[in-house]
Amino acid sequence: MPHRCTMQQRTKIRARFSSERVLLINPAIYDIRLHWPKWQIPATLLQIGADKRADGADVRLVDLVWCGTKRIPRQQQPCILVDGSAIQSWRFGSDVKSFVERLKALATDFEPDLVVVECFTTFWWQGAAEAIRCARAVWPNCEIAVVGGYAEFAQEHAGKHSGADFIQPKPPLAETPTTNLTFYPAGGPKTAQLRVGGHELEAVLDAVTACRKSGAEEFSLEIRNLGKEKAALARLREECARRKITIPFDILGCVQAEDFIRNSDCISDLRALGMRHVVFADDRSGSLCSSEAFVGSCIEAAELFYAAGYKRRTDTVTASLCIGRPGEDLRDRIEAVTLLNHHIGSTILWPYQPLPSELPDQSLELQNGKLFPMREQNGLAYKDYAELVALNAVLNSRYRDCSFDFLGESLTARLLSESVSREAWNADESVKGSTVLPMRAGQ
């Protein structure tokens, strides 16, 4: 029977992690949309695998999300009813039949002592539970652990519903500079995670080289404290310049705009090192009173990147804004996203993801941030947020890689602004004419 993880059980799972045969499973994802699919690499799972392989274990990986195809397969699921609107739900990943066939083929010469399933976030729990059921059907006696955000933030739910023997919020890991992609066959994922802080320069470069040999073509750079890591980044840039190499990487929402302003001298190092895109962190932890200071810092930071050579109004520099927080003013969010797109030209809206404790009476799948589960507390409906997302999509729209400035000073921008202000699409009744279609003669 599944049960919650106690301190004694956590000690036991550490012992099980030294097993001789370990199977890693990245399960299918149940969601209404899947953002940034190419970055959906199970980093924690691969780190566990690297550690266990270093201990001499035989480690295998089954990844349902990465299937060796350009697009992630998906299967239609029942719609989710939200405020009277039917929202289409999907299962992203290899279908169940194919998954079971892979497990059975693996079972011909491999019987795991331990199966580890990673579930990145709480509302993806159905995929983890499904993977555990399938593994249990093939290997009834194996022990199964679940790790990741689901295990960390919804331990009680995981203990009751996942089917795992062990709930391991934070497995003991020895951190490495890059994601280990050697568990995938040739032609595996092209993206990996990169960490510079806390690692020797040679170790970072060796890890990057090995990761590229495994198929990686681009990296997401994880920065935890820019002020502390900028010296290491400068040394890495100098060494890469000496070797005449660059590292193609993006910074995806892990650094606040204010941190770039305080450490503006590192921006030229990042560009020289190989940074292609930067996404500023959003304001989910900021004040709800006004977004003026946050928007101002994003604009100031963006100007520093433009001065370093990055192109305006493209996705090379992108702002982020959190929406759906409890107690927020929707008008403030609309103003913020409009100003960010006006000054920067590219903005990502990140739905606020509540902890299960914030909505204890609501099922985990309905706590999905993309459904804006705090909307009722804000006196809003799903449609209100959907319209804001649609507005941002229009503001982000591009022509030849550049977004259009709807608040700009050009003639086209002024005409469009005036047209919107007077609702020009809604013609006066006197000029609309008849809405009755003409009938054929004789009818």
PDB file of C-alpha atoms in Angstrom, residues 46-337:
ATOM      1  CA  LEU A  46      19.124  12.162 -14.975  1.00  0.00           C
ATOM      2  CA  GLN A  47      21.172  13.392 -12.014  1.00  0.00           C
ATOM      3  CA  ILE A  48      19.993  10.435  -9.956  1.00  0.00           C
ATOM      4  CA  GLY A  49      20.962   8.163 -12.818  1.00  0.00           C
ATOM      5  CA  ALA A  50      24.419   9.734 -13.114  1.00  0.00           C
ATOM      6  CA  ASP A  51      25.041   9.311  -9.394  1.00  0.00           C
ATOM      7  CA  LYS A  52      23.908   5.694  -9.369  1.00  0.00           C
ATOM      8  CA  ARG A  53      25.898   4.848 -12.476  1.00  0.00           C
ATOM      9  CA  ALA A  54      28.975   6.328 -10.775  1.00  0.00           C
ATOM     10  CA  ASP A  55      28.287   3.927  -7.883  1.00  0.00           C
ATOM     11  CA  GLY A  56      28.369   1.012 -10.319  1.00  0.00           C
ATOM     12  CA  ALA A  57      24.631   0.508 -10.812  1.00  0.00           C
ATOM     13  CA  ASP A  58      23.047  -0.637 -14.085  1.00  0.00           C
ATOM     14  CA  VAL A  59      20.777   2.305 -14.922  1.00  0.00           C
ATOM     15  CA  ARG A  60      18.142   2.409 -17.687  1.00  0.00           C
ATOM     16  CA  LEU A  61      15.878   5.263 -18.784  1.00  0.00           C
ATOM     17  CA  VAL A  62      12.379   5.284 -20.274  1.00  0.00           C
ATOM     18  CA  ASP A  63      11.308   8.808 -21.261  1.00  0.00           C
ATOM     19  CA  LEU A  64       7.729   9.082 -22.489  1.00  0.00           C
ATOM     20  CA  VAL A  65       7.945  12.802 -23.269  1.00  0.00           C
ATOM     21  CA  TRP A  66      11.019  12.722 -25.467  1.00  0.00           C
ATOM     22  CA  CYS A  67      10.159  10.308 -28.273  1.00  0.00           C
ATOM     23  CA  GLY A  68      12.805  11.092 -30.877  1.00  0.00           C
ATOM     24  CA  THR A  69      10.353  13.136 -32.956  1.00  0.00           C
ATOM     25  CA  LYS A  70      10.154  16.866 -33.620  1.00  0.00           C
ATOM     26  CA  ARG A  71       6.759  17.138 -31.933  1.00  0.00           C
ATOM     27  CA  ILE A  72       5.742  15.465 -28.687  1.00  0.00           C
ATOM     28  CA  PRO A  73       2.898  12.995 -29.363  1.00  0.00           C
ATOM     29  CA  ARG A  74      -0.379  13.832 -27.672  1.00  0.00           C
ATOM     30  CA  GLN A  75      -3.691  12.112 -27.069  1.00  0.00           C
ATOM     31  CA  GLN A  76      -6.938  13.987 -26.535  1.00  0.00           C
ATOM     32  CA  GLN A  77      -8.454  13.783 -23.052  1.00  0.00           C
ATOM     33  CA  PRO A  78     -11.871  14.812 -21.663  1.00  0.00           C
ATOM     34  CA  CYS A  79     -12.431  18.563 -21.514  1.00  0.00           C
ATOM     35  CA  ILE A  80     -12.141  20.418 -18.212  1.00  0.00           C
ATOM     36  CA  LEU A  81     -15.168  22.586 -17.436  1.00  0.00           C
ATOM     37  CA  VAL A  82     -14.070  25.977 -16.073  1.00  0.00           C
ATOM     38  CA  ASP A  83     -16.652  28.701 -15.439  1.00  0.00           C
ATOM     39  CA  GLY A  84     -18.872  27.207 -18.117  1.00  0.00           C
ATOM     40  CA  SER A  85     -16.042  26.988 -20.684  1.00  0.00           C
ATOM     41  CA  ALA A  86     -14.830  23.609 -21.924  1.00  0.00           C
ATOM     42  CA  ILE A  87     -11.011  23.582 -21.896  1.00  0.00           C
ATOM     43  CA  GLN A  88      -9.405  20.824 -23.941  1.00  0.00           C
ATOM     44  CA  SER A  89      -7.027  18.598 -21.981  1.00  0.00           C
ATOM     45  CA  TRP A  90      -4.227  16.475 -23.449  1.00  0.00           C
ATOM     46  CA  ARG A  91      -1.907  13.649 -22.545  1.00  0.00           C
ATOM     47  CA  PHE A  92       1.568  14.527 -23.848  1.00  0.00           C
ATOM     48  CA  GLY A  93       3.933  11.617 -24.501  1.00  0.00           C
ATOM     49  CA  SER A  94       4.033   8.080 -25.859  1.00  0.00           C
ATOM     50  CA  ASP A  95       0.691   6.291 -25.559  1.00  0.00           C
ATOM     51  CA  VAL A  96       0.138   3.773 -22.774  1.00  0.00           C
ATOM     52  CA  LYS A  97       0.246   0.742 -25.061  1.00  0.00           C
ATOM     53  CA  SER A  98       3.644   1.719 -26.463  1.00  0.00           C
ATOM     54  CA  PHE A  99       4.915   2.443 -22.957  1.00  0.00           C
ATOM     55  CA  VAL A 100       3.900  -0.980 -21.643  1.00  0.00           C
ATOM     56  CA  GLU A 101       5.466  -2.651 -24.680  1.00  0.00           C
ATOM     57  CA  ARG A 102       8.741  -0.862 -23.952  1.00  0.00           C
ATOM     58  CA  LEU A 103       8.658  -2.023 -20.345  1.00  0.00           C
ATOM     59  CA  LYS A 104       7.951  -5.613 -21.363  1.00  0.00           C
ATOM     60  CA  ALA A 105      10.790  -5.555 -23.896  1.00  0.00           C
ATOM     61  CA  LEU A 106      13.095  -4.207 -21.203  1.00  0.00           C
ATOM     62  CA  ALA A 107      11.950  -6.938 -18.809  1.00  0.00           C
ATOM     63  CA  THR A 108      13.345  -9.691 -21.039  1.00  0.00           C
ATOM     64  CA  ASP A 109      16.849  -9.060 -19.671  1.00  0.00           C
ATOM     65  CA  PHE A 110      16.433  -6.441 -16.934  1.00  0.00           C
ATOM     66  CA  GLU A 111      14.647  -6.553 -13.585  1.00  0.00           C
ATOM     67  CA  PRO A 112      15.040  -3.334 -11.590  1.00  0.00           C
ATOM     68  CA  ASP A 113      15.618  -3.302  -7.861  1.00  0.00           C
ATOM     69  CA  LEU A 114      14.276   0.252  -7.829  1.00  0.00           C
ATOM     70  CA  VAL A 115      12.114   2.328 -10.188  1.00  0.00           C
ATOM     71  CA  VAL A 116      12.345   6.128  -9.862  1.00  0.00           C
ATOM     72  CA  VAL A 117       9.602   8.299 -11.398  1.00  0.00           C
ATOM     73  CA  GLU A 118      10.029  12.061 -11.646  1.00  0.00           C
ATOM     74  CA  CYS A 119       6.947  14.306 -11.499  1.00  0.00           C
ATOM     75  CA  PHE A 120       7.952  17.907 -12.048  1.00  0.00           C
ATOM     76  CA  THR A 121       4.882  19.617 -10.588  1.00  0.00           C
ATOM     77  CA  THR A 122       1.833  18.778  -8.494  1.00  0.00           C
ATOM     78  CA  PHE A 123      -0.866  18.964 -11.186  1.00  0.00           C
ATOM     79  CA  TRP A 124       1.007  16.477 -13.424  1.00  0.00           C
ATOM     80  CA  TRP A 125       0.443  13.734 -10.839  1.00  0.00           C
ATOM     81  CA  GLN A 126      -1.790  11.627 -13.105  1.00  0.00           C
ATOM     82  CA  GLY A 127       1.123  10.845 -15.420  1.00  0.00           C
ATOM     83  CA  ALA A 128       3.269   9.701 -12.490  1.00  0.00           C
ATOM     84  CA  ALA A 129       0.506   7.490 -11.088  1.00  0.00           C
ATOM     85  CA  GLU A 130      -0.067   5.986 -14.543  1.00  0.00           C
ATOM     86  CA  ALA A 131       3.650   5.208 -14.990  1.00  0.00           C
ATOM     87  CA  ILE A 132       3.816   3.589 -11.560  1.00  0.00           C
ATOM     88  CA  ARG A 133       0.783   1.384 -12.305  1.00  0.00           C
ATOM     89  CA  CYS A 134       2.355   0.212 -15.571  1.00  0.00           C
ATOM     90  CA  ALA A 135       5.732  -0.507 -13.961  1.00  0.00           C
ATOM     91  CA  ARG A 136       4.050  -2.383 -11.122  1.00  0.00           C
ATOM     92  CA  ALA A 137       2.161  -4.553 -13.616  1.00  0.00           C
ATOM     93  CA  VAL A 138       5.440  -5.624 -15.258  1.00  0.00           C
ATOM     94  CA  TRP A 139       7.535  -5.902 -12.070  1.00  0.00           C
ATOM     95  CA  PRO A 140       5.138  -6.597  -9.171  1.00  0.00           C
ATOM     96  CA  ASN A 141       7.884  -6.877  -6.567  1.00  0.00           C
ATOM     97  CA  CYS A 142      10.042  -3.867  -7.420  1.00  0.00           C
ATOM     98  CA  GLU A 143      10.163  -0.840  -5.132  1.00  0.00           C
ATOM     99  CA  ILE A 144       9.095   2.450  -6.655  1.00  0.00           C
ATOM    100  CA  ALA A 145       9.971   6.002  -5.623  1.00  0.00           C
ATOM    101  CA  VAL A 146       8.515   9.283  -6.856  1.00  0.00           C
ATOM    102  CA  VAL A 147      10.629  12.465  -6.875  1.00  0.00           C
ATOM    103  CA  GLY A 148      10.216  16.058  -8.031  1.00  0.00           C
ATOM    104  CA  GLY A 149       7.831  18.911  -7.238  1.00  0.00           C
ATOM    105  CA  TYR A 150       4.885  16.550  -6.720  1.00  0.00           C
ATOM    106  CA  ALA A 151       6.817  14.647  -4.054  1.00  0.00           C
ATOM    107  CA  GLU A 152       8.001  17.879  -2.453  1.00  0.00           C
ATOM    108  CA  PHE A 153       4.785  19.902  -2.303  1.00  0.00           C
ATOM    109  CA  ALA A 154       2.040  17.255  -2.210  1.00  0.00           C
ATOM    110  CA  GLN A 155       3.511  14.479  -0.066  1.00  0.00           C
ATOM    111  CA  GLU A 156       0.192  13.454   1.461  1.00  0.00           C
ATOM    112  CA  HIS A 157      -1.517  13.256  -1.925  1.00  0.00           C
ATOM    113  CA  ALA A 158       1.394  11.298  -3.401  1.00  0.00           C
ATOM    114  CA  GLY A 159       1.284   8.885  -0.488  1.00  0.00           C
ATOM    115  CA  LYS A 160      -2.409   8.192  -1.098  1.00  0.00           C
ATOM    116  CA  HIS A 161      -2.707   8.337  -4.886  1.00  0.00           C
ATOM    117  CA  SER A 162       0.612   7.823  -6.687  1.00  0.00           C
ATOM    118  CA  GLY A 163       1.066   4.137  -5.858  1.00  0.00           C
ATOM    119  CA  ALA A 164       4.744   4.699  -4.980  1.00  0.00           C
ATOM    120  CA  ASP A 165       6.428   2.957  -2.071  1.00  0.00           C
ATOM    121  CA  PHE A 166       8.544   5.986  -1.257  1.00  0.00           C
ATOM    122  CA  ILE A 167       7.928   9.722  -1.560  1.00  0.00           C
ATOM    123  CA  GLN A 168      11.330  11.394  -1.860  1.00  0.00           C
ATOM    124  CA  PRO A 169      11.039  15.212  -1.945  1.00  0.00           C
ATOM    125  CA  LYS A 170      14.774  15.898  -2.259  1.00  0.00           C
ATOM    126  CA  PRO A 171      16.896  12.857  -3.117  1.00  0.00           C
ATOM    127  CA  PRO A 172      20.572  13.146  -2.170  1.00  0.00           C
ATOM    128  CA  LEU A 173      22.384  14.337  -5.285  1.00  0.00           C
ATOM    129  CA  ALA A 174      25.937  15.291  -6.202  1.00  0.00           C
ATOM    130  CA  GLU A 175      25.416  18.291  -8.497  1.00  0.00           C
ATOM    131  CA  THR A 176      27.226  18.308 -11.850  1.00  0.00           C
ATOM    132  CA  PRO A 177      27.848  21.198 -14.296  1.00  0.00           C
ATOM    133  CA  THR A 178      25.607  19.843 -17.077  1.00  0.00           C
ATOM    134  CA  THR A 179      22.675  17.512 -17.596  1.00  0.00           C
ATOM    135  CA  ASN A 180      23.827  13.966 -18.359  1.00  0.00           C
ATOM    136  CA  LEU A 181      22.300  12.999 -21.728  1.00  0.00           C
ATOM    137  CA  THR A 182      24.174   9.705 -22.134  1.00  0.00           C
ATOM    138  CA  PHE A 183      21.103   7.757 -20.958  1.00  0.00           C
ATOM    139  CA  TYR A 184      19.392   8.605 -24.256  1.00  0.00           C
ATOM    140  CA  PRO A 185      20.098   6.798 -27.531  1.00  0.00           C
ATOM    141  CA  ALA A 186      21.851   8.540 -30.419  1.00  0.00           C
ATOM    142  CA  GLY A 187      19.837  11.483 -31.674  1.00  0.00           C
ATOM    143  CA  GLY A 188      18.506  12.249 -28.191  1.00  0.00           C
ATOM    144  CA  PRO A 189      17.477  15.642 -26.752  1.00  0.00           C
ATOM    145  CA  LYS A 190      19.290  18.705 -28.052  1.00  0.00           C
ATOM    146  CA  THR A 191      18.927  20.799 -24.892  1.00  0.00           C
ATOM    147  CA  ALA A 192      20.602  20.551 -21.493  1.00  0.00           C
ATOM    148  CA  GLN A 193      21.018  22.483 -18.267  1.00  0.00           C
ATOM    149  CA  LEU A 194      24.299  24.241 -17.468  1.00  0.00           C
ATOM    150  CA  ARG A 195      25.619  25.370 -14.072  1.00  0.00           C
ATOM    151  CA  VAL A 196      28.816  27.369 -13.645  1.00  0.00           C
ATOM    152  CA  GLY A 197      28.773  28.478 -10.006  1.00  0.00           C
ATOM    153  CA  GLY A 198      30.484  26.107  -7.563  1.00  0.00           C
ATOM    154  CA  HIS A 199      32.408  24.181 -10.233  1.00  0.00           C
ATOM    155  CA  GLU A 200      35.997  24.350 -11.423  1.00  0.00           C
ATOM    156  CA  LEU A 201      36.535  25.934 -14.831  1.00  0.00           C
ATOM    157  CA  GLU A 202      37.997  22.795 -16.406  1.00  0.00           C
ATOM    158  CA  ALA A 203      35.129  20.681 -15.021  1.00  0.00           C
ATOM    159  CA  VAL A 204      32.573  23.004 -16.638  1.00  0.00           C
ATOM    160  CA  LEU A 205      34.273  22.951 -20.040  1.00  0.00           C
ATOM    161  CA  ASP A 206      34.806  19.184 -19.924  1.00  0.00           C
ATOM    162  CA  ALA A 207      31.135  18.675 -19.019  1.00  0.00           C
ATOM    163  CA  VAL A 208      29.994  20.973 -21.845  1.00  0.00           C
ATOM    164  CA  THR A 209      32.181  19.102 -24.330  1.00  0.00           C
ATOM    165  CA  ALA A 210      30.839  15.732 -23.167  1.00  0.00           C
ATOM    166  CA  CYS A 211      27.260  17.003 -23.292  1.00  0.00           C
ATOM    167  CA  ARG A 212      27.719  18.266 -26.837  1.00  0.00           C
ATOM    168  CA  LYS A 213      29.111  14.884 -27.869  1.00  0.00           C
ATOM    169  CA  SER A 214      25.905  13.375 -26.455  1.00  0.00           C
ATOM    170  CA  GLY A 215      23.841  15.593 -28.765  1.00  0.00           C
ATOM    171  CA  ALA A 216      23.290  18.858 -26.880  1.00  0.00           C
ATOM    172  CA  GLU A 217      23.142  21.907 -29.132  1.00  0.00           C
ATOM    173  CA  GLU A 218      21.981  24.513 -26.621  1.00  0.00           C
ATOM    174  CA  PHE A 219      21.921  25.004 -22.855  1.00  0.00           C
ATOM    175  CA  SER A 220      19.798  26.759 -20.271  1.00  0.00           C
ATOM    176  CA  LEU A 221      22.169  28.505 -17.859  1.00  0.00           C
ATOM    177  CA  GLU A 222      21.027  28.176 -14.246  1.00  0.00           C
ATOM    178  CA  ILE A 223      22.168  31.148 -12.148  1.00  0.00           C
ATOM    179  CA  ARG A 224      21.284  31.201  -8.466  1.00  0.00           C
ATOM    180  CA  ASN A 225      23.162  34.355  -7.453  1.00  0.00           C
ATOM    181  CA  LEU A 226      24.478  36.539 -10.263  1.00  0.00           C
ATOM    182  CA  GLY A 227      26.603  38.666  -7.948  1.00  0.00           C
ATOM    183  CA  LYS A 228      28.471  35.622  -6.657  1.00  0.00           C
ATOM    184  CA  GLU A 229      28.739  33.856 -10.020  1.00  0.00           C
ATOM    185  CA  LYS A 230      29.724  36.714 -12.326  1.00  0.00           C
ATOM    186  CA  ALA A 231      33.452  36.283 -11.571  1.00  0.00           C
ATOM    187  CA  ALA A 232      33.228  32.613 -12.597  1.00  0.00           C
ATOM    188  CA  LEU A 233      31.349  33.620 -15.753  1.00  0.00           C
ATOM    189  CA  ALA A 234      34.095  36.142 -16.592  1.00  0.00           C
ATOM    190  CA  ARG A 235      36.802  33.503 -16.184  1.00  0.00           C
ATOM    191  CA  LEU A 236      34.805  31.092 -18.337  1.00  0.00           C
ATOM    192  CA  ARG A 237      34.425  33.751 -21.024  1.00  0.00           C
ATOM    193  CA  GLU A 238      38.179  34.389 -21.009  1.00  0.00           C
ATOM    194  CA  GLU A 239      38.978  30.683 -21.335  1.00  0.00           C
ATOM    195  CA  CYS A 240      36.424  30.208 -24.122  1.00  0.00           C
ATOM    196  CA  ALA A 241      37.959  33.192 -25.949  1.00  0.00           C
ATOM    197  CA  ARG A 242      41.414  31.654 -25.570  1.00  0.00           C
ATOM    198  CA  ARG A 243      40.148  28.369 -27.006  1.00  0.00           C
ATOM    199  CA  LYS A 244      38.104  30.213 -29.660  1.00  0.00           C
ATOM    200  CA  ILE A 245      34.845  28.529 -28.681  1.00  0.00           C
ATOM    201  CA  THR A 246      31.416  29.704 -27.516  1.00  0.00           C
ATOM    202  CA  ILE A 247      28.660  27.995 -25.563  1.00  0.00           C
ATOM    203  CA  PRO A 248      25.156  28.555 -26.998  1.00  0.00           C
ATOM    204  CA  PHE A 249      22.886  29.184 -24.027  1.00  0.00           C
ATOM    205  CA  ASP A 250      19.766  30.957 -22.800  1.00  0.00           C
ATOM    206  CA  ILE A 251      18.915  32.376 -19.382  1.00  0.00           C
ATOM    207  CA  LEU A 252      15.316  31.354 -18.814  1.00  0.00           C
ATOM    208  CA  GLY A 253      13.720  33.281 -15.983  1.00  0.00           C
ATOM    209  CA  CYS A 254      16.168  32.571 -13.149  1.00  0.00           C
ATOM    210  CA  VAL A 255      17.554  36.128 -12.778  1.00  0.00           C
ATOM    211  CA  GLN A 256      15.614  39.256 -11.840  1.00  0.00           C
ATOM    212  CA  ALA A 257      16.035  42.384 -13.960  1.00  0.00           C
ATOM    213  CA  GLU A 258      17.303  44.211 -10.849  1.00  0.00           C
ATOM    214  CA  ASP A 259      20.169  41.718 -10.538  1.00  0.00           C
ATOM    215  CA  PHE A 260      21.297  42.513 -14.081  1.00  0.00           C
ATOM    216  CA  ILE A 261      21.175  46.225 -13.243  1.00  0.00           C
ATOM    217  CA  ARG A 262      23.296  45.717 -10.109  1.00  0.00           C
ATOM    218  CA  ASN A 263      25.757  43.545 -12.060  1.00  0.00           C
ATOM    219  CA  SER A 264      25.639  45.266 -15.436  1.00  0.00           C
ATOM    220  CA  ASP A 265      29.345  44.636 -16.037  1.00  0.00           C
ATOM    221  CA  CYS A 266      28.631  40.933 -16.590  1.00  0.00           C
ATOM    222  CA  ILE A 267      26.294  41.466 -19.582  1.00  0.00           C
ATOM    223  CA  SER A 268      29.146  41.848 -22.079  1.00  0.00           C
ATOM    224  CA  ASP A 269      30.711  38.671 -20.655  1.00  0.00           C
ATOM    225  CA  LEU A 270      27.452  36.769 -21.151  1.00  0.00           C
ATOM    226  CA  ARG A 271      27.179  37.939 -24.757  1.00  0.00           C
ATOM    227  CA  ALA A 272      30.801  37.046 -25.529  1.00  0.00           C
ATOM    228  CA  LEU A 273      30.364  33.655 -23.863  1.00  0.00           C
ATOM    229  CA  GLY A 274      27.491  32.777 -26.221  1.00  0.00           C
ATOM    230  CA  MET A 275      24.209  33.917 -24.690  1.00  0.00           C
ATOM    231  CA  ARG A 276      21.453  34.090 -27.320  1.00  0.00           C
ATOM    232  CA  HIS A 277      18.314  34.815 -25.291  1.00  0.00           C
ATOM    233  CA  VAL A 278      17.559  36.159 -21.834  1.00  0.00           C
ATOM    234  CA  VAL A 279      14.196  35.980 -20.099  1.00  0.00           C
ATOM    235  CA  PHE A 280      13.907  38.123 -16.973  1.00  0.00           C
ATOM    236  CA  ALA A 281      12.361  36.493 -13.900  1.00  0.00           C
ATOM    237  CA  ASP A 282       8.738  37.441 -13.222  1.00  0.00           C
ATOM    238  CA  ASP A 283       7.317  39.303 -10.227  1.00  0.00           C
ATOM    239  CA  ARG A 284       5.441  36.530  -8.426  1.00  0.00           C
ATOM    240  CA  SER A 285       7.235  37.383  -5.176  1.00  0.00           C
ATOM    241  CA  GLY A 286       6.852  41.152  -5.601  1.00  0.00           C
ATOM    242  CA  SER A 287       4.379  43.634  -4.184  1.00  0.00           C
ATOM    243  CA  LEU A 288       0.747  43.540  -5.283  1.00  0.00           C
ATOM    244  CA  CYS A 289       0.346  47.275  -4.774  1.00  0.00           C
ATOM    245  CA  SER A 290       1.778  48.407  -8.092  1.00  0.00           C
ATOM    246  CA  SER A 291       3.876  47.015 -10.900  1.00  0.00           C
ATOM    247  CA  GLU A 292       5.490  50.385 -11.677  1.00  0.00           C
ATOM    248  CA  ALA A 293       8.851  49.613 -10.025  1.00  0.00           C
ATOM    249  CA  PHE A 294       9.014  46.130 -11.555  1.00  0.00           C
ATOM    250  CA  VAL A 295       8.240  47.359 -15.055  1.00  0.00           C
ATOM    251  CA  GLY A 296      10.790  50.142 -14.636  1.00  0.00           C
ATOM    252  CA  SER A 297      13.559  47.708 -13.682  1.00  0.00           C
ATOM    253  CA  CYS A 298      12.751  45.472 -16.675  1.00  0.00           C
ATOM    254  CA  ILE A 299      12.966  48.436 -19.036  1.00  0.00           C
ATOM    255  CA  GLU A 300      16.260  49.617 -17.514  1.00  0.00           C
ATOM    256  CA  ALA A 301      17.785  46.131 -17.689  1.00  0.00           C
ATOM    257  CA  ALA A 302      16.626  45.689 -21.299  1.00  0.00           C
ATOM    258  CA  GLU A 303      18.382  48.932 -22.274  1.00  0.00           C
ATOM    259  CA  LEU A 304      21.637  47.506 -20.887  1.00  0.00           C
ATOM    260  CA  PHE A 305      21.276  44.459 -23.122  1.00  0.00           C
ATOM    261  CA  TYR A 306      20.471  46.621 -26.155  1.00  0.00           C
ATOM    262  CA  ALA A 307      23.604  48.669 -25.444  1.00  0.00           C
ATOM    263  CA  ALA A 308      25.571  45.397 -25.420  1.00  0.00           C
ATOM    264  CA  GLY A 309      24.380  44.582 -28.937  1.00  0.00           C
ATOM    265  CA  TYR A 310      21.111  42.662 -28.555  1.00  0.00           C
ATOM    266  CA  LYS A 311      18.388  43.592 -31.035  1.00  0.00           C
ATOM    267  CA  ARG A 312      15.305  45.518 -29.902  1.00  0.00           C
ATOM    268  CA  ARG A 313      11.762  44.143 -30.141  1.00  0.00           C
ATOM    269  CA  THR A 314      12.885  40.550 -30.707  1.00  0.00           C
ATOM    270  CA  ASP A 315      12.820  37.538 -28.413  1.00  0.00           C
ATOM    271  CA  THR A 316      16.525  37.948 -27.583  1.00  0.00           C
ATOM    272  CA  VAL A 317      15.422  40.012 -24.564  1.00  0.00           C
ATOM    273  CA  THR A 318      12.114  39.026 -22.984  1.00  0.00           C
ATOM    274  CA  ALA A 319      10.254  40.251 -19.928  1.00  0.00           C
ATOM    275  CA  SER A 320       8.119  38.001 -17.704  1.00  0.00           C
ATOM    276  CA  LEU A 321       4.995  38.883 -15.763  1.00  0.00           C
ATOM    277  CA  CYS A 322       3.122  36.739 -13.254  1.00  0.00           C
ATOM    278  CA  ILE A 323      -0.674  36.672 -13.517  1.00  0.00           C
ATOM    279  CA  GLY A 324      -3.266  34.961 -11.379  1.00  0.00           C
ATOM    280  CA  ARG A 325      -1.821  35.847  -7.971  1.00  0.00           C
ATOM    281  CA  PRO A 326      -4.336  36.095  -5.123  1.00  0.00           C
ATOM    282  CA  GLY A 327      -5.373  39.692  -4.499  1.00  0.00           C
ATOM    283  CA  GLU A 328      -4.059  41.141  -7.757  1.00  0.00           C
ATOM    284  CA  ASP A 329      -5.674  43.951  -9.750  1.00  0.00           C
ATOM    285  CA  LEU A 330      -6.286  42.817 -13.334  1.00  0.00           C
ATOM    286  CA  ARG A 331      -6.159  46.395 -14.637  1.00  0.00           C
ATOM    287  CA  ASP A 332      -2.659  46.715 -13.176  1.00  0.00           C
ATOM    288  CA  ARG A 333      -1.602  43.514 -14.946  1.00  0.00           C
ATOM    289  CA  ILE A 334      -3.039  44.743 -18.255  1.00  0.00           C
ATOM    290  CA  GLU A 335      -1.186  48.047 -17.935  1.00  0.00           C
ATOM    291  CA  ALA A 336       2.047  46.243 -17.027  1.00  0.00           C
ATOM    292  CA  VAL A 337       1.983  43.832 -19.959  1.00  0.00           C
TER     293      VAL A 337
END
